[in-house]
Coordinates of C-alpha atoms and ligand atoms in Angstrom, one line a residue:
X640 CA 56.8 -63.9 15.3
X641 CA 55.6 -65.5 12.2
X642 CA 52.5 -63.6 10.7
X643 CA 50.3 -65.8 8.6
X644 CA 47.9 -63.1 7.3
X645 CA 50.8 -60.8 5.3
X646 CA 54.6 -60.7 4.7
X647 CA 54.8 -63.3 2.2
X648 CA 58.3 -63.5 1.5
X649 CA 60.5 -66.5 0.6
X650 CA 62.6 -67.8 2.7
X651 CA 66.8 -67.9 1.2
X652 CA 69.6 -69.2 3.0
X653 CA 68.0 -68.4 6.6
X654 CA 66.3 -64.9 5.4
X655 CA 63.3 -63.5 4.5
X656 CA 63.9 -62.5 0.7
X657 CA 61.0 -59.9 -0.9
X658 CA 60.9 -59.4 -4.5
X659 CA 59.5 -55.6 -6.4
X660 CA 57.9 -58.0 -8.8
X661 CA 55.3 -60.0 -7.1
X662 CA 52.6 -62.3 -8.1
X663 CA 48.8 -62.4 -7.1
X664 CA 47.1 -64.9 -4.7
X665 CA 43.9 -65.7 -4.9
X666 CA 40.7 -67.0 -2.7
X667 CA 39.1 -69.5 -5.3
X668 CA 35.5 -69.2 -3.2
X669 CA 35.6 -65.3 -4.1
X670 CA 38.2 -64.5 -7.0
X671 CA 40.0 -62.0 -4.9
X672 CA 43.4 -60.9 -5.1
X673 CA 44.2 -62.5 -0.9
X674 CA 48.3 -61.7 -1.1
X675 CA 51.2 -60.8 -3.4
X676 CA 54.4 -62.8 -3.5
X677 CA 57.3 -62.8 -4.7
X678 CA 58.6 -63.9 -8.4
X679 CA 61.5 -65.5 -7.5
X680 CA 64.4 -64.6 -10.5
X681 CA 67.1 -66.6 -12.1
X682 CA 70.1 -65.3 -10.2
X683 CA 67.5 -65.6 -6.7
X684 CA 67.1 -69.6 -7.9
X685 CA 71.2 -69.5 -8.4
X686 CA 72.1 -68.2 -5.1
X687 CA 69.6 -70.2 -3.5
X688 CA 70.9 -73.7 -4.5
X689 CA 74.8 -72.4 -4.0
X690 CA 73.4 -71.8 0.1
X691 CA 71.7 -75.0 0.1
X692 CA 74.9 -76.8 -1.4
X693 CA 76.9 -74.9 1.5
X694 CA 74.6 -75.6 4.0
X695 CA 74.5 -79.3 2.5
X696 CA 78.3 -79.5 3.7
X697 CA 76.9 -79.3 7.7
X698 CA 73.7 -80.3 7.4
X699 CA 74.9 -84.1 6.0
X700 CA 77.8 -84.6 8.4
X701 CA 75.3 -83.5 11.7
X702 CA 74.7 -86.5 13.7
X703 CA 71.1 -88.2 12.5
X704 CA 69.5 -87.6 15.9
X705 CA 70.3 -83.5 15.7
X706 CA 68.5 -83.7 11.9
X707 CA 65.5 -85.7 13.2
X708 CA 64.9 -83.3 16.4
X709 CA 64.9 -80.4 14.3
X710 CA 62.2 -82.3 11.8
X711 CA 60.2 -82.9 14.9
X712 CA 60.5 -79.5 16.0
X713 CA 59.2 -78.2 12.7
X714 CA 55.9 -80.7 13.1
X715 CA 55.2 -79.0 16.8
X716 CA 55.9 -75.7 15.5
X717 CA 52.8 -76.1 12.8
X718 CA 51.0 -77.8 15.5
X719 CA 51.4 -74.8 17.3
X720 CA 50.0 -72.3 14.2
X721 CA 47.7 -75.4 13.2
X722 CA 45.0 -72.6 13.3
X723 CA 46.4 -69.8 11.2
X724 CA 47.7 -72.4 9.2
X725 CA 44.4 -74.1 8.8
X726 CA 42.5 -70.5 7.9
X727 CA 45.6 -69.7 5.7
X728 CA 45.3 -73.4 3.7
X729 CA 41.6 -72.6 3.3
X730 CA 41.3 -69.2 2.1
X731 CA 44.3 -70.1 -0.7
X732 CA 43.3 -73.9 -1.4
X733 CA 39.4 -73.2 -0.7
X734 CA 39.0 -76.6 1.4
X735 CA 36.7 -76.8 4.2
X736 CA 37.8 -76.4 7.5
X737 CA 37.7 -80.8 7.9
X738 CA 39.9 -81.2 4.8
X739 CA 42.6 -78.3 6.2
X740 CA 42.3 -79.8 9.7
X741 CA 43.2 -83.1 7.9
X742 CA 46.0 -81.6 6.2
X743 CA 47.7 -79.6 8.7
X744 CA 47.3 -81.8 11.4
X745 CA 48.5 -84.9 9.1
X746 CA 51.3 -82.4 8.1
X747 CA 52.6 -82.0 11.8
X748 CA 52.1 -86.0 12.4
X749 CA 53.9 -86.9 8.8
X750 CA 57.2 -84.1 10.4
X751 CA 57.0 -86.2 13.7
X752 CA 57.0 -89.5 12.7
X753 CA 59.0 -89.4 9.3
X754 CA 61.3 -87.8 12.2
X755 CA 61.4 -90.8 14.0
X756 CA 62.9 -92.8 10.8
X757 CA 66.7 -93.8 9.6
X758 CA 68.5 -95.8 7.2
X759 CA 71.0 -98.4 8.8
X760 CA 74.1 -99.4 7.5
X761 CA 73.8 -102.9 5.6
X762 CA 76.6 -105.2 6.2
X763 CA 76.7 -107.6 3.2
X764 CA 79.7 -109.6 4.3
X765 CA 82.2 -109.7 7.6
X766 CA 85.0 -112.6 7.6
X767 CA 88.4 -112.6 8.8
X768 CA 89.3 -111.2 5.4
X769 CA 86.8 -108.6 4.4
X770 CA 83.9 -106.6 5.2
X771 CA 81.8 -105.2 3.0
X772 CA 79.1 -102.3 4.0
X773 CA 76.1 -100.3 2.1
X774 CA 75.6 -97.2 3.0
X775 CA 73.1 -94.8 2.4
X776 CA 74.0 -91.4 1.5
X777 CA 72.1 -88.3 1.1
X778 CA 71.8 -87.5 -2.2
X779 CA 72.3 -83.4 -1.9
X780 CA 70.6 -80.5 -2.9
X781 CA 66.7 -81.5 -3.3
X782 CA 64.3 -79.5 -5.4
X783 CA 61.2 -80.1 -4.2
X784 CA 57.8 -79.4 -6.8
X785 CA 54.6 -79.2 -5.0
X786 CA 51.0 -79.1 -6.5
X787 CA 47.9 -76.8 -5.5
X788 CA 45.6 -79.5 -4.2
X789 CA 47.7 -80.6 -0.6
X790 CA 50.2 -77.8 -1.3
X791 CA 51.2 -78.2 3.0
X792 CA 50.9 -81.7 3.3
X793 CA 52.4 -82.8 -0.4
X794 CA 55.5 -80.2 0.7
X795 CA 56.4 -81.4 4.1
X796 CA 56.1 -85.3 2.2
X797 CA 59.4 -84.1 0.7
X798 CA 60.6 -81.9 3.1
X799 CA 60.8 -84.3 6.0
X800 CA 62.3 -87.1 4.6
X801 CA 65.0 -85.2 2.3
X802 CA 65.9 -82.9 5.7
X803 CA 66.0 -86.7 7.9
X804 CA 68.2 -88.2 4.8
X805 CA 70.7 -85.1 5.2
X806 CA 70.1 -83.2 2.2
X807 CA 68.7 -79.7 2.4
X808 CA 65.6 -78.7 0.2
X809 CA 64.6 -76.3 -1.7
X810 CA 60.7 -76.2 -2.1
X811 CA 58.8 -74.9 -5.2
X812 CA 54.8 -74.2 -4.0
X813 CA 52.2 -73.9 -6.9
X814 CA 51.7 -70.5 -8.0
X815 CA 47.8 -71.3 -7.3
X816 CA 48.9 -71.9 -3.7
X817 CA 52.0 -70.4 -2.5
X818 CA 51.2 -69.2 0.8
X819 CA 51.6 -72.0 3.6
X820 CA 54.5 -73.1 2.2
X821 CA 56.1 -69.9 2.4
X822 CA 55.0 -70.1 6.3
X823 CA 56.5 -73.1 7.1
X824 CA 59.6 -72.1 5.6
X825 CA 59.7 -68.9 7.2
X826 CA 59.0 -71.2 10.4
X827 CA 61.6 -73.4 9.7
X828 CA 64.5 -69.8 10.0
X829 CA 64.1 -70.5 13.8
X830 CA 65.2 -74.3 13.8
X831 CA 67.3 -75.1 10.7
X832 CA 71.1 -73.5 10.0
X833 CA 70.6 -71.3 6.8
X834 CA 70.5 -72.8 3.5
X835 CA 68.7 -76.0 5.1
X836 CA 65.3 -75.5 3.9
X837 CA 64.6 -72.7 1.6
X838 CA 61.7 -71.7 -0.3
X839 CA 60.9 -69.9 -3.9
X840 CA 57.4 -68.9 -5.1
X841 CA 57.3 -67.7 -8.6
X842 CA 55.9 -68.4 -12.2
X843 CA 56.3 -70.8 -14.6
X844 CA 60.0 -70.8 -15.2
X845 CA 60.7 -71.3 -12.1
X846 CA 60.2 -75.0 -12.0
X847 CA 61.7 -75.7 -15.5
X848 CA 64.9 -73.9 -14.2
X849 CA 65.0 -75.9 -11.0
X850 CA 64.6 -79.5 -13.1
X851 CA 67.4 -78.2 -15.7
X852 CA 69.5 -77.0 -12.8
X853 CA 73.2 -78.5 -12.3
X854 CA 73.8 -78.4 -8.9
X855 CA 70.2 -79.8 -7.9
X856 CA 70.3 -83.3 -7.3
X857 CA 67.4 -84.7 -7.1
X858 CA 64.1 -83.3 -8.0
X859 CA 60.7 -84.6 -5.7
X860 CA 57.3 -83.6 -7.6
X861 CA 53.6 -84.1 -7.1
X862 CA 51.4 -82.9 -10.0
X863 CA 50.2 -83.9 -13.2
X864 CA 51.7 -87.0 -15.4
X865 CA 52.0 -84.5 -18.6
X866 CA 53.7 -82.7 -16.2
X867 CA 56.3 -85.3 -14.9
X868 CA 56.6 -86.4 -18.5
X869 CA 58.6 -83.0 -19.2
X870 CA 60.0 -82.8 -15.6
X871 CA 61.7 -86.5 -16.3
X872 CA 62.9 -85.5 -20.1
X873 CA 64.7 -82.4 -18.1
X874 CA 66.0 -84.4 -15.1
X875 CA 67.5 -86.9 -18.1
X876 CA 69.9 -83.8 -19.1
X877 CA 72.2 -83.9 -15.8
X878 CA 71.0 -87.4 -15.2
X879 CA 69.1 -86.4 -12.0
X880 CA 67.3 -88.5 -9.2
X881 CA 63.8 -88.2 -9.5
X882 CA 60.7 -89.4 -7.6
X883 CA 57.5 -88.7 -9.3
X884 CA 54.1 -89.1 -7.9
X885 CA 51.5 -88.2 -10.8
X886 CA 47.7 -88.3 -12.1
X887 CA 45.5 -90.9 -11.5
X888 CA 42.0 -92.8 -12.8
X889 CA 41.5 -94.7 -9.7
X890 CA 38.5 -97.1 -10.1
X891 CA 36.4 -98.5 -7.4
X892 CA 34.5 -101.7 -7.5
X893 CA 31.2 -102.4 -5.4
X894 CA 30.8 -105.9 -5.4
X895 CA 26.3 -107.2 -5.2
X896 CA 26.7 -108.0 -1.5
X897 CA 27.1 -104.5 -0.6
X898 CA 24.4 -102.6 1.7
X899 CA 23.7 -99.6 -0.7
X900 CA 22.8 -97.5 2.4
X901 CA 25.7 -98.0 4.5
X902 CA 28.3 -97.8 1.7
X903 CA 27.5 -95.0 -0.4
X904 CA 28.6 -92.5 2.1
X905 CA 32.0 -93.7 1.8
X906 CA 31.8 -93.8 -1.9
X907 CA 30.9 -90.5 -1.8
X908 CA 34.1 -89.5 0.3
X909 CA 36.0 -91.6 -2.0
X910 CA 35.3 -89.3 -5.2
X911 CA 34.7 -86.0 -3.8
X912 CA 37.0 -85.4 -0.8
X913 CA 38.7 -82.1 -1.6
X914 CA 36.1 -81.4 -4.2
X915 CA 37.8 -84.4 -6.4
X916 CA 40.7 -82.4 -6.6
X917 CA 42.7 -85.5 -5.3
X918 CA 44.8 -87.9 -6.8
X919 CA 43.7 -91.0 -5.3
X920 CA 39.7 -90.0 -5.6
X921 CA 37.4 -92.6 -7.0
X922 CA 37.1 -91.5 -10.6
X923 CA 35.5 -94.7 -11.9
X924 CA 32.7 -96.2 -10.0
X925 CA 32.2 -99.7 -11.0
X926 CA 28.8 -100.7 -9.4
X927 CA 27.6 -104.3 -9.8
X928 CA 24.2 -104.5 -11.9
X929 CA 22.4 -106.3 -8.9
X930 CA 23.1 -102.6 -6.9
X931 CA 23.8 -100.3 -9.2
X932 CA 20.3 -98.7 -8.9
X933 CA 20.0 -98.3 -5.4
X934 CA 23.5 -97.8 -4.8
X935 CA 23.2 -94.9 -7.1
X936 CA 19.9 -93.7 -5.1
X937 CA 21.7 -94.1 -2.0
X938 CA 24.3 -91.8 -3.3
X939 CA 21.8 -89.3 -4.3
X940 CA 19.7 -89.3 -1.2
X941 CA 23.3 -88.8 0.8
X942 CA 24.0 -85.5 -1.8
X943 CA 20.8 -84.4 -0.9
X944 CA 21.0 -84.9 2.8
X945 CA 24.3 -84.0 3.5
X946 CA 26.7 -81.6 0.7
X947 CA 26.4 -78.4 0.4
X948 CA 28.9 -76.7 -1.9
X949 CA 30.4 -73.4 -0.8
X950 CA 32.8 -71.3 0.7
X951 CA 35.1 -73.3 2.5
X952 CA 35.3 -70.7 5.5
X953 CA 31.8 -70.9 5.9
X954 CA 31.0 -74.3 8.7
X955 CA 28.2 -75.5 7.0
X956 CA 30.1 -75.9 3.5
X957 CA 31.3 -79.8 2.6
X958 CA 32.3 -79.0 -0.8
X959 CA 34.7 -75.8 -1.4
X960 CA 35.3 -74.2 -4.5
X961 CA 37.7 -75.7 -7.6
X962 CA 40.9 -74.0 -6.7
X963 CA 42.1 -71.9 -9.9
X964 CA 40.6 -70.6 -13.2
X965 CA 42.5 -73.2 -15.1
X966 CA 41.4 -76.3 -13.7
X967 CA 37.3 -74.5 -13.5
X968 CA 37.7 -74.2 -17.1
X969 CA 39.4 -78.0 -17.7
X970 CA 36.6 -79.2 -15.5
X971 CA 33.7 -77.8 -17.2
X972 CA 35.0 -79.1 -20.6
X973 CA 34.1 -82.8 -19.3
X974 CA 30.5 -81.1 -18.2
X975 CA 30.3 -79.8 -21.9
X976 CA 31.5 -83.4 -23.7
X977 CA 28.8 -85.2 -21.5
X978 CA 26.0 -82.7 -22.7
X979 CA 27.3 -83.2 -26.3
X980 CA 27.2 -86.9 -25.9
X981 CA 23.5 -86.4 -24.2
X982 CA 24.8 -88.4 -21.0
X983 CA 22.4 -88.6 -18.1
X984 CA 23.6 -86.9 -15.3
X985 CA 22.1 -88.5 -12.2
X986 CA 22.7 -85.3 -10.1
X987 CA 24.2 -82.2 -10.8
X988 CA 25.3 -81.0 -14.5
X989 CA 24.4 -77.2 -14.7
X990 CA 27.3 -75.1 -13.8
X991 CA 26.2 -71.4 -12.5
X992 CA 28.9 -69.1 -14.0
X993 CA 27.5 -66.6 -12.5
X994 CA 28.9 -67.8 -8.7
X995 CA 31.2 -65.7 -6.7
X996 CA 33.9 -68.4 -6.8
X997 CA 34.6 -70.9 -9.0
X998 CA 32.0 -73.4 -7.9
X999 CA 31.0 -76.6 -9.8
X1000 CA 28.2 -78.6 -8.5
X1001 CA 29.0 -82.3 -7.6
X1002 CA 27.3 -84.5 -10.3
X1003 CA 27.2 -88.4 -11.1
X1004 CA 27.2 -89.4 -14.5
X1005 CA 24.7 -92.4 -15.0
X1006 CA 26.8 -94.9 -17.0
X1007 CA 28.2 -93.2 -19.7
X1008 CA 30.2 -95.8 -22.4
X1009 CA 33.7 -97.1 -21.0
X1010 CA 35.5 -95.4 -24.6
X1011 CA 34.1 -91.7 -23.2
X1012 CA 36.2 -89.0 -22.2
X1013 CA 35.3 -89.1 -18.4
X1014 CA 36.2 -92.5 -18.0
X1015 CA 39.4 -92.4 -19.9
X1016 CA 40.7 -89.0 -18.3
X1017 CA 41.1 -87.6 -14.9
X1018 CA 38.7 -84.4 -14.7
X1019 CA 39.9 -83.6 -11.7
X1020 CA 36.4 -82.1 -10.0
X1021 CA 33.5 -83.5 -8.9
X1022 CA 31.8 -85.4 -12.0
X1023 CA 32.1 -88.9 -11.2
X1024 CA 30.5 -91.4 -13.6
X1025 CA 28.8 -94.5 -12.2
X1026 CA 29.8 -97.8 -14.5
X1027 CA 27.8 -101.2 -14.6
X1028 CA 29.3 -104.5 -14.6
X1029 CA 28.5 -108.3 -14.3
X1030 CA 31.3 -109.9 -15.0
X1031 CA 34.3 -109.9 -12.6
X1032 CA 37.0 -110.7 -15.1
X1033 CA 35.4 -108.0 -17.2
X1034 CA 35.6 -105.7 -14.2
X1035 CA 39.1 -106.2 -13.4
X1036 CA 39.8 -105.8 -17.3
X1037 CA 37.9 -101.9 -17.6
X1038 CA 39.5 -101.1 -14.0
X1039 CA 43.0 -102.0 -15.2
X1040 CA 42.5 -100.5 -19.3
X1041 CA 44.1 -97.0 -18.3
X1042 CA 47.9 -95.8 -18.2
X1043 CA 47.1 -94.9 -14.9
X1044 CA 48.1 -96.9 -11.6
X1045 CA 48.0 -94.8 -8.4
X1046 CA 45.2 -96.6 -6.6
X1047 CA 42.2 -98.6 -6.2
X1048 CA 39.4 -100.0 -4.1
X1049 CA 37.1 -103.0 -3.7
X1050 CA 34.2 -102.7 -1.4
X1051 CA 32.0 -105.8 -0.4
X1052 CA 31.3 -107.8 3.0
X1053 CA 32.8 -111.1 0.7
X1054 CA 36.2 -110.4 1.7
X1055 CA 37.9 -113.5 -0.1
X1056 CA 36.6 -111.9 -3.4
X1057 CA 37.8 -108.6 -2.1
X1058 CA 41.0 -109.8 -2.1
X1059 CA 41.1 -112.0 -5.4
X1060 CA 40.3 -108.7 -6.9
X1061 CA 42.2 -106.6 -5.3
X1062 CA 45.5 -108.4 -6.3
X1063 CA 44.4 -108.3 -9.8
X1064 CA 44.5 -104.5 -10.0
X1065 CA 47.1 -102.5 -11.4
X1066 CA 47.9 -99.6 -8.6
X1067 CA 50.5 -98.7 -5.8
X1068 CA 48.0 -98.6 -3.8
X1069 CA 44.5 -101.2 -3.4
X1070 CA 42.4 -100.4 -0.6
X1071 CA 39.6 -102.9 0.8
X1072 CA 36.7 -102.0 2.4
X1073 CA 38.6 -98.5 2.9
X1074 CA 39.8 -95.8 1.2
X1075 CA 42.4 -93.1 1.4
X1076 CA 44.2 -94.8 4.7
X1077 CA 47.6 -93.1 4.6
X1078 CA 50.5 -93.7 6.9
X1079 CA 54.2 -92.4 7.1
X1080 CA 55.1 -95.8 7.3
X1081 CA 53.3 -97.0 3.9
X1082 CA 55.3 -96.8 0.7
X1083 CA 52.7 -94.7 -1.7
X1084 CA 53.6 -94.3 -5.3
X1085 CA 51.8 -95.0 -8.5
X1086 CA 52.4 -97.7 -11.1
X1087 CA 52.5 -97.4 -14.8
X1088 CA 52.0 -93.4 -15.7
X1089 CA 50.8 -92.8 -12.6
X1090 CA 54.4 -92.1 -10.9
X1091 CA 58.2 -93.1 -10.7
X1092 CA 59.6 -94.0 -7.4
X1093 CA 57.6 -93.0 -4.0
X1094 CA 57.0 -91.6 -0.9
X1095 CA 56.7 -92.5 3.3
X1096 CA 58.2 -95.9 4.7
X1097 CA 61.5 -96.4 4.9
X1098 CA 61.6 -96.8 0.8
X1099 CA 60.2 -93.3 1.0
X1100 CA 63.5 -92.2 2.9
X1101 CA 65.8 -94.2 0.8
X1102 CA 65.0 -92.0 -2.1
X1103 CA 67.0 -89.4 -1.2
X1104 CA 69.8 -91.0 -0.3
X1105 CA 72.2 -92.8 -2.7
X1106 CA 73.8 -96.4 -1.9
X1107 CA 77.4 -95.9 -1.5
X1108 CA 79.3 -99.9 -1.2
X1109 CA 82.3 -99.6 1.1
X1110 CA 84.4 -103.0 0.8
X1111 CA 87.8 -103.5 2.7
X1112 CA 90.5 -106.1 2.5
X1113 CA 91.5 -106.9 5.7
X1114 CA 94.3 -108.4 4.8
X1115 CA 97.9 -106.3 5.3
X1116 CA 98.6 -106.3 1.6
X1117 CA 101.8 -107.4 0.8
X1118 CA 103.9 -107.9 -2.9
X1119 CA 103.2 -110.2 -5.1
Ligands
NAD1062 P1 50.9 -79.6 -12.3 O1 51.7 -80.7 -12.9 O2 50.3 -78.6 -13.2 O3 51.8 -78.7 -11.3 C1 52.5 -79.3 -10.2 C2 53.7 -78.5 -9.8 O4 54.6 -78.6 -10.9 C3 53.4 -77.0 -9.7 O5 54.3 -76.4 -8.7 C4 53.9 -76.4 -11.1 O6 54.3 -75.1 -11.1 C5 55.0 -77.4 -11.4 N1 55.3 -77.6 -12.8 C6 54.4 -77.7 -13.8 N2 55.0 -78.0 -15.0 C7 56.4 -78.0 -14.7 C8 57.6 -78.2 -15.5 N3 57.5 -78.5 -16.8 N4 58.7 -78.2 -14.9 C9 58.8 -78.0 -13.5 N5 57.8 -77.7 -12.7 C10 56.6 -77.8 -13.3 O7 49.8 -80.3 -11.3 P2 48.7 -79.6 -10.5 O8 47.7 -79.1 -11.5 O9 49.3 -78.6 -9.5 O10 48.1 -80.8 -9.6 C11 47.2 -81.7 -10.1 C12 47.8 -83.0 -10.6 O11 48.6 -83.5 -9.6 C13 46.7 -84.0 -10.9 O12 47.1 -84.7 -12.1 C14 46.9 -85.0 -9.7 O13 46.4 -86.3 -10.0 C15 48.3 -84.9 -9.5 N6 48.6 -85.3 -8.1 C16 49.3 -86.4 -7.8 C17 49.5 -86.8 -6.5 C18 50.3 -88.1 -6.2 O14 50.8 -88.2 -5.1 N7 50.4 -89.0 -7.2 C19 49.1 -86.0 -5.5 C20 48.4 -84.8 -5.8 C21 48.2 -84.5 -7.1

């Protein structure tokens, strides 16, 4: 019986592995020590990957269908702790109770239905003479590096389509989040042979000796593009598969046909879901001039009417803390560089250090210059600035002037402009009308610096496999 409130322990060749040295978890809404885990050593990392690369023996040559039932049996079994998983994902991440619903329900669904997907054989050529096959091959032992801001749903993206594929994972949680991902592993002991899924917690090193590792694979990694920048530079040293989904600057574009009212509730969503600590959050708000003032009102109206910023355990909170000391600290420089500049904050601005947790208030800049700091970076946290335009090859230009390409979105009821703009952006993913649709069976990766490769669909899968061309001459050879 897997406890979700203590006995955080990782998961190593099919056991539960406890360290002396352990490191602190906190609750971001109250700055309390929550748990201890363990720091995961060298020689714990080393056995670790020699298990999974024994268990990687069995585990590739099972039959597809056994690998996918035991996926789909990991889904029901989170289904089944959805709620200790859900309090679990809130007291370590700080989101709300709707933001860990969404994640640890859309973590089961992702298990279930990536569980449902396979690579086929492709045959290139059958004659009398030859035939010639591709294959797809699982590509072995897969280190998987998961941020703090989905830490369930951004591990089981990796988990279920490397365990599907037929390699066996090993999962590295952010040492701001740690705790559900030890859980599912430990839940995972009860359905996979040892050395199938496995799971480390530990401090920095940890992930640099995992990149730099020989007998890792591939590596699969969510976080920051200064980050991926040194994960691909170590990958390069043993020439290893990597996908890499990084930061983003997504912009948004409200076109003047808009109906400020009925749209700035979704804008809202767009920028501040998961108290902006999301990669695909609005973090450019193009408003056309025509609007932009009662767009903006509309926005402010809906702040005043319906966010309340909090503890995410309590049910009236919409808006839950910033997760760790770090990113509090990176978010409030932005807060300092708009005072400096004397932007005007529409809402919001004032940050009480004083708060239990580490709370920011959600706050619009009113269109600060394009060159400025919180329109070229990614705070990640709730500052959004709000942009004017009036020309839409000007628009497109500013939406597209970043080294970021994850995503983008176009709102408006024109919807043949919608989608003249929308193919002129820059992003692996545009969204019209909507934002933030996912599915297991869309391919979602970033362009430009914004990520390498990607994840879900069958293109997903087919990253953790490698193509392996079988050709045979029919023909009984004979000499020449
Ligand atoms: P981060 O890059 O600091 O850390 C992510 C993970 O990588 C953590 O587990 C961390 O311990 C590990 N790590 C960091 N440096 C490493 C290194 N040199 N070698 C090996 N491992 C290393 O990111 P974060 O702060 O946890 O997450 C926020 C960032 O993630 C934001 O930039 C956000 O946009 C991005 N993100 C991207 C996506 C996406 O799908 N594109 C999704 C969520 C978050």
């Amino acid at each position: 019986m897997v406890k979700f409130d203590s006995d955080y322990s990782m998961t190593i060749n099919g056991e539960s592995v406890f360290t002396e040295n352990c490191l602190p978890a906190y609750n971001p809404a109250t700055k309390e020590i929550i748990a201890q885990v363990p720091n995961c050593s060298r020689e714990q990392l080393d056995f670790t990957v020699s298990a999974a690369r024994r268990a990687f023996k069995l585990w590739s040559a099972i039959n597809i269908n056994e690998r996918q039932a035991a996926v789909a049996a990991l889904g029901q079994a989170v289904e089944d702790h959805a709620e200790e998983f859900m309090a679990l994902l809130t007291r370590e991440q700080g989101k709300p109770r709707a933001g860990a619903e969404w994640e640890v329900y859309g973590s089961a669904i992702w298990l279930k239905a990536i569980a449902t997907q396979s690579l086929h054989d492709e045959l290139i050529l059958e004659n009398a003479e030859r035939r010639v096959v591709t294959r797809f091959t699982p590509v072995g032992v897969v280190g998987a590096i998961v941020p703090w801001n989905f830490p369930l749903l951004l591990a089981v993206w990796k988990i279920a389509p490397a365990l599907v594929a037929g390699c066996t994972v090993v999962v590295k949680p952010s040492s701001n989040t740690p705790l559900c991902d030890l859980k599912i592993a430990e839940l995972g002991k009860e359905i996979f042979p040892p050395g199938v899924l496995n799971c480390l917690s530990g401090g920095e090193g940890l992930g640099k000796w995992m990149t730099a590792h020989p007998d890792i694979n591939k590596i699969a990694f969510t976080g920051s593009t200064e980050s991926g920048r040194h994960i691909m530079k170590s990958c390069s040293d043993t020439i290893k598969r990597c996908t890499l989904e990084l930061g983003g600057n997504d912009p948004a574009i409200v076109l003047p046909d808009v109906d400020p009212k009925v749209v700035a509730p979704k804008l809202f969503w767009a920028a501040f879901t998961n108290t902006a600590q999301f990669c695909n959050a609005t973090k450019r708000l193009y408003i056309h001039e025509a609007v932009y003032d009662d767009v903006r009102d509309a926005l402010l109206q809906f702040i005043k009417e319906h966010v309340k910023v909090g503890n995410g355990a309590d049910p009236d909170t919409t808006i839950g803390p910033i997760n760790n000391a770090q990113q509090y600290e990176k978010v409030k420089e932005y807060f300092k560089d708009c005072r400096d500049n004397n932007f005007k904050f529409a809402v919001g601005g004032e940050i009480d250090e004083s708060s239990p947790g580490w709370f920011i208030p959600v706050t619009l800049v009113d269109n600060p210059p394009e060159s400025s700091r919180i329109v070229k970076e990614e705070p990640f946290g709730p500052i959004l600035p709000l942009l004017k335009w009036t020309d839409e090859a000007d628009v497109i230009a500013r939406a597209n002037d970043t080294y970021f390409g994850l995503g983008a979105s176009v709102w408006g009821k024109d919807l043949e402009a919608l989608k003249r703009i929308g193919a002129q952006l820059e992003a692996g993913t545009v969204w019209l009308n909507e934002i933030h649709q996912y599915s297991p069976d869309q391919a979602f990766g970033g362009h430009k610096q914004s990520g390498l490769g990607c994840e879900n669909s069958l293109h997903g899968l087919m990253e953790y496999t490698n193509w392996q061309t079988v050709t045979l001459n029919k023909v009984p050879l004979s000499t020449p």
